[in-house]
XYZ file of C-alpha atoms in Angstrom:
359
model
C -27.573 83.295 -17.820
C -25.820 80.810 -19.691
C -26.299 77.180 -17.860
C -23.098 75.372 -18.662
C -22.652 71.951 -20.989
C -23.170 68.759 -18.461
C -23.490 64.890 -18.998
C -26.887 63.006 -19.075
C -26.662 61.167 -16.107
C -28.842 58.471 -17.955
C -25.876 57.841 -20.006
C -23.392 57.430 -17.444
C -25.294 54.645 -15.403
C -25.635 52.867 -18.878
C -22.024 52.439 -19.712
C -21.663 51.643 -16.141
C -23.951 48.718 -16.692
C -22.180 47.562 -20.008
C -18.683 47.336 -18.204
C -20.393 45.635 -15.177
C -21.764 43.392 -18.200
C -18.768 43.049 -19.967
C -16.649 40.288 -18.275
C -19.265 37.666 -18.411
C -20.010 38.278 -21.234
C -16.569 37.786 -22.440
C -16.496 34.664 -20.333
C -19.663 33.261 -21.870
C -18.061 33.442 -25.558
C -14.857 32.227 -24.455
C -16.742 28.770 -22.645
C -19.304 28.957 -25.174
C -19.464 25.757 -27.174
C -21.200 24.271 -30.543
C -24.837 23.107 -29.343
C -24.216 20.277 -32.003
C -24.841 16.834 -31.029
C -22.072 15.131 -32.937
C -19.018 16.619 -31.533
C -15.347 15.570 -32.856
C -13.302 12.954 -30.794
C -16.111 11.708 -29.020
C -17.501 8.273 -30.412
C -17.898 7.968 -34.069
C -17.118 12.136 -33.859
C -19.186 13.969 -37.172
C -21.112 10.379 -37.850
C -23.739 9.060 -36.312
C -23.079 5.808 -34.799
C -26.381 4.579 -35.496
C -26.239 5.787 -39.647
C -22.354 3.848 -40.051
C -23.978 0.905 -39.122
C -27.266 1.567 -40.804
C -29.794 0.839 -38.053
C -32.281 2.902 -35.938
C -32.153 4.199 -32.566
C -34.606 1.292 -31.317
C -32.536 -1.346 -33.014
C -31.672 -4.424 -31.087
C -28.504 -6.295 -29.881
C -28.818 -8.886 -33.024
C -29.668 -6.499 -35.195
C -26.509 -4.152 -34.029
C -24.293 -7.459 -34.414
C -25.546 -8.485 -37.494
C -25.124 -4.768 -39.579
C -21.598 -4.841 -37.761
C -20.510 -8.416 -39.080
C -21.900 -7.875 -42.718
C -19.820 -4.033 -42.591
C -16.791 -5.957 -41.433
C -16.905 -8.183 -43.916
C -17.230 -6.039 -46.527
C -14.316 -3.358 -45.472
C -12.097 -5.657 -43.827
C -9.096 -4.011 -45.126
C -7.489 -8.034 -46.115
C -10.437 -8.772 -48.028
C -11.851 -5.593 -49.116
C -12.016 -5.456 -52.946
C -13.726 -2.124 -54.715
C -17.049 -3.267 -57.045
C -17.235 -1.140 -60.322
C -19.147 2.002 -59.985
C -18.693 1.417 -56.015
C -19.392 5.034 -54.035
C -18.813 5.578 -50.631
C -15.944 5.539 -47.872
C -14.309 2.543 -49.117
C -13.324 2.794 -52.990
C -9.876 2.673 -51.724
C -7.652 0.245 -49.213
C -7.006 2.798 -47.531
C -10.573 4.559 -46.933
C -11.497 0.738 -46.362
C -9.711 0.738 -43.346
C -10.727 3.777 -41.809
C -14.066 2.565 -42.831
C -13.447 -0.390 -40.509
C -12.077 1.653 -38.056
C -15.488 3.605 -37.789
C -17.393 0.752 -38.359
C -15.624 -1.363 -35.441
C -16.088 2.234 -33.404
C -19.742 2.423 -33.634
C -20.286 -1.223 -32.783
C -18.291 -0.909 -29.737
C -20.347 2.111 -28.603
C -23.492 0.778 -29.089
C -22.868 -2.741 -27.902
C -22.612 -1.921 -24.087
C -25.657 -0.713 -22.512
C -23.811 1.747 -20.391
C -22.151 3.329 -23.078
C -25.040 3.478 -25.572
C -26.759 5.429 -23.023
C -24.470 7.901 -22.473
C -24.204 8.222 -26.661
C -28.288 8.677 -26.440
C -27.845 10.856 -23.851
C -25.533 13.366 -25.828
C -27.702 13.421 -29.041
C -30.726 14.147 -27.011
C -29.227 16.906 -25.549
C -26.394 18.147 -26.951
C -25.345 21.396 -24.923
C -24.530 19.333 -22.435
C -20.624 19.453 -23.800
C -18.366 18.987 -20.647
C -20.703 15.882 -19.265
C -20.720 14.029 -22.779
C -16.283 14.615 -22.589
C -16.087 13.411 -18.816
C -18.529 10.025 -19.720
C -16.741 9.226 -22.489
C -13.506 9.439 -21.209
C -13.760 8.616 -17.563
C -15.117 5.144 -19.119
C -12.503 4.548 -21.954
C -9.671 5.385 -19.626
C -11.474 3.452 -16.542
C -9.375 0.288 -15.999
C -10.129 -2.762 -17.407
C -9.122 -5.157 -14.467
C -11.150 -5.062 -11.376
C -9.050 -2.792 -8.587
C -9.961 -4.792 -5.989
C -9.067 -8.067 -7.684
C -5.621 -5.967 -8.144
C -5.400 -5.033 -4.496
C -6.333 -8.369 -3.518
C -3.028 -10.316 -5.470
C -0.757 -7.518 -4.244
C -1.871 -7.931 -0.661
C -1.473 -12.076 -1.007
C 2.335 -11.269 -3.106
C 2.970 -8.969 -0.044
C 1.826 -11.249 2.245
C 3.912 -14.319 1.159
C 6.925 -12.329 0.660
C 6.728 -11.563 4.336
C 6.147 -15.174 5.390
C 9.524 -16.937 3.047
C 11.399 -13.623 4.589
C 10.214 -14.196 8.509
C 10.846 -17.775 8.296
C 14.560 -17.317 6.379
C 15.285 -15.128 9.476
C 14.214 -17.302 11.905
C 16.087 -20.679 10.405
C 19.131 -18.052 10.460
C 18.430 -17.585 13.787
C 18.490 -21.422 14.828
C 21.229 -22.042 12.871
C 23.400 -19.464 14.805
C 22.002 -20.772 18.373
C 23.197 -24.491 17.230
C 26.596 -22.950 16.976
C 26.725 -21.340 20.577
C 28.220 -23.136 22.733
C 25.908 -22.672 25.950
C 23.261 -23.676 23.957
C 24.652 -26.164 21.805
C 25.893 -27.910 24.787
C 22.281 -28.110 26.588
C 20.734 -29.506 23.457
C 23.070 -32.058 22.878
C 22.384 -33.327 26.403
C 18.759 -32.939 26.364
C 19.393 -35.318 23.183
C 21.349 -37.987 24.536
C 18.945 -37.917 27.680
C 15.918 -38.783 25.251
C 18.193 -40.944 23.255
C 17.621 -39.112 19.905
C 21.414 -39.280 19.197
C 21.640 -43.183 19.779
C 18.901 -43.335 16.894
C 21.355 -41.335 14.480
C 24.070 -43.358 15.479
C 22.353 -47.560 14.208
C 24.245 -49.983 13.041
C 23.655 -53.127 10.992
C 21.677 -52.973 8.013
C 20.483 -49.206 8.644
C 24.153 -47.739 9.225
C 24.215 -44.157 7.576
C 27.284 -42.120 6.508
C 29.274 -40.131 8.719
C 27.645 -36.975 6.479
C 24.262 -38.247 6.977
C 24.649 -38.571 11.005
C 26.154 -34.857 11.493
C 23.422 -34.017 9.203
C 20.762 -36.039 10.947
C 22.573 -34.916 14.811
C 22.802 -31.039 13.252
C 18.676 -30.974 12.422
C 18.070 -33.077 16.101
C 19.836 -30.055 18.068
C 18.404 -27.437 15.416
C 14.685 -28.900 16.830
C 15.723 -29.168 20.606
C 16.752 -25.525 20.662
C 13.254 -24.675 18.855
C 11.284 -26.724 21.214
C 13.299 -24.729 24.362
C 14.461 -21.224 23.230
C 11.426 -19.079 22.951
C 12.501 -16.521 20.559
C 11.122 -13.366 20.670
C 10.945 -9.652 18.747
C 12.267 -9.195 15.060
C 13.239 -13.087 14.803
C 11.081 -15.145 16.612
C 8.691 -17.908 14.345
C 6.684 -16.699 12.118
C 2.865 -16.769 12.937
C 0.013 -16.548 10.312
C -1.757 -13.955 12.120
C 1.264 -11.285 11.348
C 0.908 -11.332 7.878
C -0.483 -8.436 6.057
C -3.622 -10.150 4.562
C -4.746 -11.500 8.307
C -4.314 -8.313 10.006
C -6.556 -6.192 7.018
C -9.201 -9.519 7.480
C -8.733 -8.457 11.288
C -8.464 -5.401 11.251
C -12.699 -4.734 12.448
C -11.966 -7.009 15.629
C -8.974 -5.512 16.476
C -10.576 -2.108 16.603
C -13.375 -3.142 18.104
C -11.388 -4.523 20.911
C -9.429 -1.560 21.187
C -12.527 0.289 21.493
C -13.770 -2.014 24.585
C -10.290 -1.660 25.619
C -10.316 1.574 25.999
C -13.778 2.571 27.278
C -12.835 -0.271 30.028
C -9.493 1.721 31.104
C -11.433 5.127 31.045
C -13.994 3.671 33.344
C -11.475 1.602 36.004
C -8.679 3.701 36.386
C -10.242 7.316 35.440
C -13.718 7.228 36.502
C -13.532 4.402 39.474
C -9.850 5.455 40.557
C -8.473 1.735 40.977
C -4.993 0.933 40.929
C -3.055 -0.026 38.348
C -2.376 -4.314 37.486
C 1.016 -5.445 36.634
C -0.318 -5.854 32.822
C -1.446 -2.339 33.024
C 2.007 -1.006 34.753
C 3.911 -2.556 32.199
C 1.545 -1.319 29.456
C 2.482 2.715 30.501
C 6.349 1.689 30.792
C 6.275 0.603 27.312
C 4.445 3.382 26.077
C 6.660 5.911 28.046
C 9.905 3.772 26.704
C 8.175 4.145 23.424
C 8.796 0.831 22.255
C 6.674 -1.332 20.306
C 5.019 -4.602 21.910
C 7.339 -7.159 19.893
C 10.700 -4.887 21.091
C 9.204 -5.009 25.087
C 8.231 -8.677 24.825
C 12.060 -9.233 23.509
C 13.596 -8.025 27.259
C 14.597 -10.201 30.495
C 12.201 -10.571 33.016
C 14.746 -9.363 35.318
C 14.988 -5.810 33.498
C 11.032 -5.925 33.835
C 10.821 -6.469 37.164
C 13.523 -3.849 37.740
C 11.058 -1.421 36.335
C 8.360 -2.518 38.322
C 10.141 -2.265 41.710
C 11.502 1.355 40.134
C 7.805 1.837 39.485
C 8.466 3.298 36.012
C 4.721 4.026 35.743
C 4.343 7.076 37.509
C 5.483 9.720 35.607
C 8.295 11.303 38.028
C 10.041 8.220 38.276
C 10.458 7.428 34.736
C 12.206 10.740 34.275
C 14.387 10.145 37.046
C 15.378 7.069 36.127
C 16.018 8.091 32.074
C 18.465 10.520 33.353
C 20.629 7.977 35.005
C 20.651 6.248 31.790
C 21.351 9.192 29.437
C 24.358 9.629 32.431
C 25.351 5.929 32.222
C 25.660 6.340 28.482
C 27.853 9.388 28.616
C 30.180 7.247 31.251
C 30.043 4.550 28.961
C 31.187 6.510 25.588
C 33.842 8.487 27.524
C 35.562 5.646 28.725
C 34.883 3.642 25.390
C 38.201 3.690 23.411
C 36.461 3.774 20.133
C 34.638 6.682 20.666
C 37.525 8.466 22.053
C 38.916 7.779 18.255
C 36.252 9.330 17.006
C 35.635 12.414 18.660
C 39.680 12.722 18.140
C 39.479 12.175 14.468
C 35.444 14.811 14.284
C 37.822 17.619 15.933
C 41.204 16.845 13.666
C 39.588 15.257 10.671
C 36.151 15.214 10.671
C 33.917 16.618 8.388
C 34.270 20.677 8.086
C 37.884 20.710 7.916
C 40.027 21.750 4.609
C 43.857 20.068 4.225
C 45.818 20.613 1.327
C 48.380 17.906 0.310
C 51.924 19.323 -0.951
C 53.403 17.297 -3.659
């Protein structure tokens, strides 16, 4: 009986294996580069750094500078001039110069330490292709001013910019106190009780202008209402220890304080169970209120010790007592006439509506 035609199976499992082979393979010729040392667009590219300036591989410094000054000299593309039966890369101006060119290139390779290196590096072993790209580059595109002397002027610009801006507030500020007239009042008789407006006001040999004595009487309120008013939040005096460059320099304290801070709270009021201080109440109103330190320091001391005797801390009553104010604020807009005009003018005009104009 007849056995019928079949496949080797030996034959199967090998073409199996060549298109399990296949890909990398494919992969390897496609990444597969030149395992030449001299490598085109890196350094002196097809020269050798070492053979454009004529010295060896153990050549020194001097010896570098000194083959690099007599090359320069001699294809300095301004004084280059051809010598009969001259052959080379510079029987022309223009090969002179790219002469230069490659002669200035090799010198500035081999000069640096760091740099030469890496250049030894690649002709010693040249299948190293990607490393040889990502030294060369990552150094000629590295920047050529310190960052940190960078970071350090922009911090000090920032810094100063904050300071002249601060302190043009906070003259604005003074300025528009001297022209209240509760204050303005209270500093002009805290004046004329120390006698600082008498002073203004000599006679004789020292009389001033009526300009200079407002001027003189304007900066003597200005300083009374200084000295008395203590300003607080977004315009209050400007203090060195804001600024941007003092708070990076103390930036380690400050967390380590906050650290102690913490690990102190955790261990009185979590772990020991006391009761809360009035610093500490206050602290949780603020946080629950969501307002920063300079925006809570800025309120009465009445409206503070309203929220203490509401005792805003605990959770329950803070809710209660935002309610009433979202409920106040409603009371307040509905009975505001301006925002009666508005909500008129959102439903008849406001945005969302289409009018066309007849002519």
């Amino acid at each position: 009986m007849a056995i019928p035609f079949a496949p080797r199976r030996g034959a199967g499992a090998a073409k199996r294996r060549w298109f399990v082979l296949l890909p990398p393979l494919l992969l390897a010729l496609l990444l597969a580069r030149p395992a030449a040392a001299l490598v085109e667009g890196l350094y002196c590219g097809k020269r050798d750094c070492y053979e454009v300036l004529g010295v060896s591989r153990t050549a020194s410094k001097a010896e570098i500078a000194r083959a690099y000054r007599q090359l320069a000299r001699r294809y300095h593309p301004d004084r280059y001039r051809p010598e009969p039966g001259e052959e080379g890369p510079g029987r022309t101006p223009q090969s002179a110069e790219e002469a230069f060119l490659l002669v200035a290139t090799a010198y500035e390779t081999l000069k640096d330490e760091e740099t030469r290196k890496d250049y030894d590096y690649m002709l010693d072993h040249p299948e190293e292709y990607y490393r040889h790209y990502y030294h060369y580059y990552s150094r000629r595109l590295a920047p050529q001013v310190d960052v940190r002397a960078v970071i350090l002027v922009s911090v000090c610009a920032v810094s100063a910019f904050q300071f002249f801006s601060w302190w043009n507030s906070y003259d604005k500020t003074i300025s528009y106190l001297a022209t209240v007239p509760k204050y303005r009042i209270q500093a002009m008789e805290i004046a004329k009780q120390q006698g600082l407006l008498r002073k203004a006001k000599e006679k004789g040999r020292n009389r001033k202008s009526k300009e200079e004595v407002r001027d003189e009487e304007e900066n003597i309120i200005k300083n009374i209402i200084k000295s008395k008013i203590d300003i607080k939040g977004g315009y209050q005096k400007p203090q060195i220890r804001d600024l941007l460059l003092f708070q990076i320099l103390l930036a380690p304290f400050h967390l380590c304080s906050y650290i102690v801070w913490y690990c102190r709270w955790i261990y009185n009021f979590n772990i020991k169970g006391k009761e809360y201080g009035e610093e500490e109440r206050l602290y949780i109103i603020r946080k629950s209120m969501k307002m920063s330190k300079s925006q809570f320091d800025s309120l009465e001391d009445h409206q503070k010790e309203t929220f203490l005797k509401r005792e805003l801390w605990i959770k329950e009553n803070y809710e209660v007592y935002k309610q009433e104010q979202e409920e106040e604020l409603k009371k307040r807009l509905a009975n505001d006439p301006r925002w009666k005009r508005y909500r008129r003018w959102m439903k008849n005009e406001g945005p969302g509506r289409l009018t066309f104009v007849d002519d």
